[in-house]
Coordinates of C-alpha atoms and ligand atoms in Angstrom, one line a residue:
M1366 CA 51.3 36.2 5.7
D1367 CA 47.7 36.0 6.8
V1368 CA 46.5 32.4 6.4
K1369 CA 43.0 31.0 6.9
A1370 CA 42.3 27.3 6.8
W1371 CA 39.4 24.9 7.2
G1372 CA 38.9 21.2 6.9
L1373 CA 36.0 18.8 6.6
S1374 CA 35.7 15.1 6.3
N1375 CA 32.6 13.0 5.6
V1376 CA 32.2 9.3 5.8
G1377 CA 31.1 7.6 2.6
R1378 CA 27.9 5.6 2.1
L1379 CA 29.4 2.1 1.8
R1380 CA 31.2 1.9 5.2
G1381 CA 30.2 3.0 8.7
H1382 CA 33.5 4.5 9.4
N1383 CA 35.8 7.1 7.9
E1384 CA 39.2 5.9 6.6
D1385 CA 40.3 9.4 5.8
A1386 CA 42.1 11.7 8.3
F1387 CA 43.2 15.3 8.2
E1388 CA 45.3 17.7 10.3
I1389 CA 45.5 21.4 10.4
D1390 CA 48.2 23.0 12.5
P1391 CA 47.7 26.8 12.2
A1392 CA 50.7 27.7 14.3
G1393 CA 53.0 25.4 12.3
R1394 CA 51.3 26.2 9.0
L1395 CA 51.1 22.5 8.3
Y1396 CA 48.1 21.0 6.5
L1397 CA 47.6 17.2 5.8
V1398 CA 45.1 14.8 4.3
A1399 CA 45.5 11.0 4.3
D1400 CA 43.3 8.3 2.9
G1401 CA 43.7 4.9 4.6
M1402 CA 43.2 1.4 3.2
G1403 CA 42.9 -2.0 4.7
G1404 CA 40.2 -4.4 5.9
H1405 CA 37.9 -3.7 8.9
S1406 CA 38.7 -0.3 10.3
H1407 CA 42.4 -0.6 9.7
G1408 CA 42.5 2.1 7.0
E1409 CA 41.6 4.7 9.6
V1410 CA 44.3 3.4 11.9
A1411 CA 46.9 3.9 9.1
S1412 CA 45.7 7.4 8.1
T1413 CA 45.3 8.7 11.6
T1414 CA 48.7 7.3 12.6
A1415 CA 50.3 8.9 9.6
V1416 CA 48.9 12.5 10.0
K1417 CA 49.6 12.5 13.8
E1418 CA 53.2 11.3 13.3
I1419 CA 53.9 13.9 10.5
R1420 CA 52.5 16.7 12.7
R1421 CA 54.5 15.5 15.7
Y1422 CA 57.7 15.2 13.6
V1423 CA 57.3 18.7 12.1
E1424 CA 56.5 20.2 15.5
A1425 CA 59.5 18.5 17.1
H1426 CA 62.0 19.4 14.4
G1427 CA 60.8 22.5 12.5
V1428 CA 62.9 24.2 10.0
R1429 CA 64.9 26.1 12.6
G1430 CA 65.7 22.9 14.6
A1431 CA 67.2 19.8 12.9
H1432 CA 67.1 21.5 9.5
P1433 CA 68.7 25.0 10.0
G1434 CA 67.8 27.3 7.1
G1435 CA 67.0 24.2 5.0
P1436 CA 64.0 23.9 2.8
G1437 CA 60.8 22.6 4.1
G1438 CA 61.1 19.8 1.5
R1439 CA 63.7 17.9 3.6
L1440 CA 61.6 18.3 6.7
L1441 CA 58.4 17.0 5.1
E1442 CA 60.3 14.2 3.4
A1443 CA 61.7 13.1 6.8
A1444 CA 58.4 13.5 8.5
I1445 CA 56.6 11.3 6.0
Q1446 CA 59.4 8.7 6.2
A1447 CA 59.0 8.7 10.0
A1448 CA 55.2 8.2 9.5
H1449 CA 55.8 5.3 7.1
Q1450 CA 58.0 3.6 9.8
R1451 CA 55.4 4.2 12.4
V1452 CA 52.7 2.5 10.2
L1453 CA 55.1 -0.4 9.6
A1454 CA 55.8 -0.7 13.3
A1455 CA 52.1 -0.9 14.1
I1456 CA 51.7 -3.7 11.5
R1457 CA 54.7 -5.6 13.1
Q1458 CA 53.1 -5.3 16.6
D1459 CA 49.7 -6.5 15.5
G1460 CA 49.5 -9.0 12.6
A1461 CA 45.8 -8.3 12.1
L1462 CA 46.8 -4.9 10.7
H1463 CA 48.8 -6.5 7.9
G1464 CA 47.9 -4.9 4.6
M1465 CA 46.9 -1.5 6.0
G1466 CA 48.4 1.6 4.4
T1467 CA 47.6 5.2 3.6
T1468 CA 48.2 7.9 1.1
V1469 CA 49.2 11.4 2.3
V1470 CA 49.3 14.9 0.9
G1471 CA 50.9 17.7 2.9
L1472 CA 51.3 21.5 2.5
Y1473 CA 53.8 23.3 4.6
L1474 CA 54.1 27.1 4.5
H1475 CA 57.3 28.8 5.6
D1476 CA 59.3 31.9 4.5
G1477 CA 57.0 32.5 1.6
I1478 CA 57.5 29.0 0.2
A1479 CA 54.8 26.4 -0.1
T1480 CA 56.2 22.9 0.2
V1481 CA 54.0 20.2 -1.2
A1482 CA 54.7 16.5 -0.5
H1483 CA 52.6 13.5 -1.4
V1484 CA 52.4 9.7 -1.7
G1485 CA 49.4 8.0 -3.4
D1486 CA 46.3 9.6 -5.0
S1487 CA 45.3 12.3 -2.5
R1488 CA 45.8 15.6 -4.3
L1489 CA 46.7 19.3 -3.9
Y1490 CA 45.3 22.0 -6.2
R1491 CA 46.2 25.7 -6.3
R1492 CA 43.9 28.4 -7.5
R1493 CA 45.9 31.5 -8.5
G1494 CA 44.8 34.4 -10.7
G1495 CA 41.5 32.6 -11.7
R1496 CA 43.3 29.5 -12.8
L1497 CA 43.3 26.0 -11.2
S1498 CA 46.5 23.9 -11.2
L1499 CA 47.0 20.4 -10.0
L1500 CA 50.3 20.4 -8.1
T1501 CA 50.5 16.6 -7.5
E1502 CA 50.6 13.6 -9.8
D1503 CA 48.6 10.6 -8.7
H1504 CA 50.6 7.5 -7.9
T1505 CA 48.1 5.1 -9.4
W1506 CA 47.9 2.4 -12.0
V1507 CA 45.3 4.4 -14.0
H1508 CA 47.6 7.5 -14.0
E1509 CA 50.3 5.3 -15.6
Q1510 CA 47.8 4.2 -18.2
I1511 CA 47.0 7.9 -19.0
A1512 CA 50.7 8.7 -19.3
A1513 CA 51.1 5.8 -21.7
G1514 CA 48.2 7.0 -23.7
Y1515 CA 45.9 4.0 -23.0
L1516 CA 43.2 5.9 -21.0
S1517 CA 41.8 9.4 -21.1
E1518 CA 41.4 11.4 -17.9
E1519 CA 37.7 10.9 -17.9
Q1520 CA 38.0 7.1 -18.5
A1521 CA 40.5 6.9 -15.6
R1522 CA 38.3 8.9 -13.2
L1523 CA 35.6 6.2 -13.4
H1524 CA 37.8 3.2 -14.1
P1525 CA 37.1 0.1 -11.9
L1526 CA 40.8 -0.1 -11.0
K1527 CA 41.1 3.7 -10.2
N1528 CA 41.7 2.8 -6.5
V1529 CA 44.9 0.9 -7.2
V1530 CA 47.7 3.1 -5.8
T1531 CA 51.3 2.3 -6.7
R1532 CA 52.8 3.9 -3.6
A1533 CA 51.5 4.1 0.0
L1534 CA 52.8 4.5 3.5
G1535 CA 52.9 1.1 5.1
G1536 CA 53.8 -0.6 1.8
E1537 CA 56.8 -2.8 1.2
G1538 CA 60.2 -1.6 0.3
S1539 CA 61.6 1.9 0.5
L1540 CA 59.1 4.8 0.1
K1541 CA 59.5 7.4 -2.5
V1542 CA 58.0 10.8 -1.6
D1543 CA 57.3 13.4 -4.3
I1544 CA 58.3 16.9 -3.1
R1545 CA 57.6 20.2 -4.8
E1546 CA 58.4 23.7 -3.7
E1547 CA 56.6 26.8 -5.0
T1548 CA 56.6 30.5 -4.1
V1549 CA 53.5 31.6 -2.2
E1550 CA 51.6 34.6 -3.6
A1551 CA 48.9 36.8 -2.0
G1552 CA 45.5 35.5 -2.8
D1553 CA 46.6 31.9 -3.4
R1554 CA 44.0 29.3 -2.5
Y1555 CA 45.1 25.7 -1.9
L1556 CA 42.9 22.6 -1.7
L1557 CA 44.1 19.3 -0.3
C1558 CA 41.7 16.4 -0.9
S1559 CA 41.1 12.7 -0.9
D1560 CA 40.0 10.9 -4.0
G1561 CA 36.4 10.7 -2.6
L1562 CA 36.2 14.3 -3.9
T1563 CA 38.0 14.0 -7.2
T1564 CA 36.1 10.8 -8.2
M1565 CA 32.8 12.7 -7.9
L1566 CA 33.8 16.2 -9.2
R1567 CA 35.7 17.0 -12.3
D1568 CA 38.5 19.6 -12.2
E1569 CA 36.3 22.2 -13.9
E1570 CA 33.7 21.7 -11.2
I1571 CA 36.3 22.0 -8.4
A1572 CA 37.6 25.2 -10.2
E1573 CA 34.2 26.8 -10.3
R1574 CA 33.6 26.2 -6.5
L1575 CA 37.1 27.5 -5.6
G1576 CA 36.4 30.6 -7.6
R1577 CA 33.5 31.6 -5.5
E1578 CA 33.7 34.6 -3.2
Q1579 CA 33.3 32.6 -0.1
G1580 CA 35.3 31.7 3.0
A1581 CA 37.2 28.5 3.4
Q1582 CA 34.5 26.9 5.6
E1583 CA 31.7 27.6 3.1
I1584 CA 33.8 26.3 0.2
C1585 CA 34.6 23.1 2.1
R1586 CA 30.9 22.5 2.8
S1587 CA 29.9 23.0 -0.8
L1588 CA 32.6 20.7 -2.1
V1589 CA 31.6 17.9 0.3
H1590 CA 27.9 18.5 -0.2
D1591 CA 28.2 18.3 -4.0
A1592 CA 30.4 15.2 -4.0
Q1593 CA 27.9 13.5 -1.6
A1594 CA 25.0 14.5 -3.9
R1595 CA 26.7 12.7 -6.8
G1596 CA 26.7 9.4 -4.8
G1597 CA 29.6 9.9 -2.4
Y1598 CA 30.4 6.2 -1.9
D1599 CA 33.9 6.9 -0.7
D1600 CA 35.0 9.1 2.2
I1601 CA 35.4 12.7 1.2
T1602 CA 38.0 15.0 2.8
V1603 CA 38.9 18.5 2.0
V1604 CA 41.3 21.1 3.5
L1605 CA 41.2 24.6 2.1
V1606 CA 44.0 27.1 2.8
D1607 CA 43.6 30.7 1.9
I1608 CA 46.4 33.2 1.7
A1609 CA 45.1 36.8 2.3
D1610 CA 45.1 39.2 -0.7
R1611 CA 47.6 41.5 1.0
Ligands
CA2607 CA1 39.4 7.1 -0.8

């Protein structure tokens, strides 16, 4: 399986620092985006701590190590729980960090399986056969309102409470991680992104850009550029993963 990946992150216009973080591990075929929250620059502490710990955990354990023959789902679940504990430990050590947290979305490719794991409102899309699918479901208050029929997708996208996440690493209580496993197909294109992208661009607009005959680097640049052109108040992070046609 020939895989090409690229990532790009751009600080929003309201803050001087970027609270998003991403990781690309080409050897381990692990791709991560995290969107931190918290006062001062604590959001970036949370997001950076999380992606580094998940990568470290996956590198240390791998599917052949602590999880012999097991699905990547258990590995990613364990890695995200370890990252959650790492963020909580940082808060315990330094009271000033109280209230920090982070979302995370991860893609792990192994044995022809794409394992998707997420917490919060960072998303993963897949383009296959000309069609765009959203493989994650936002853990947000507005998403619950959509599910209950109180808000439309478009109302939710621009809602003042759209940033309220119902799950995050660093939050209180036990953490529930959503895991999904899908077969990988030649020509698949995966996009991991923070809500700084999806607040600014509609799904149809993301689909149009992912449909272009361009490489991962150019697509990432055009997504970030276009989201910024719309206002780009929030940090914008994208990671694009292309599976070769054959
Ligand atoms: Ca954000």
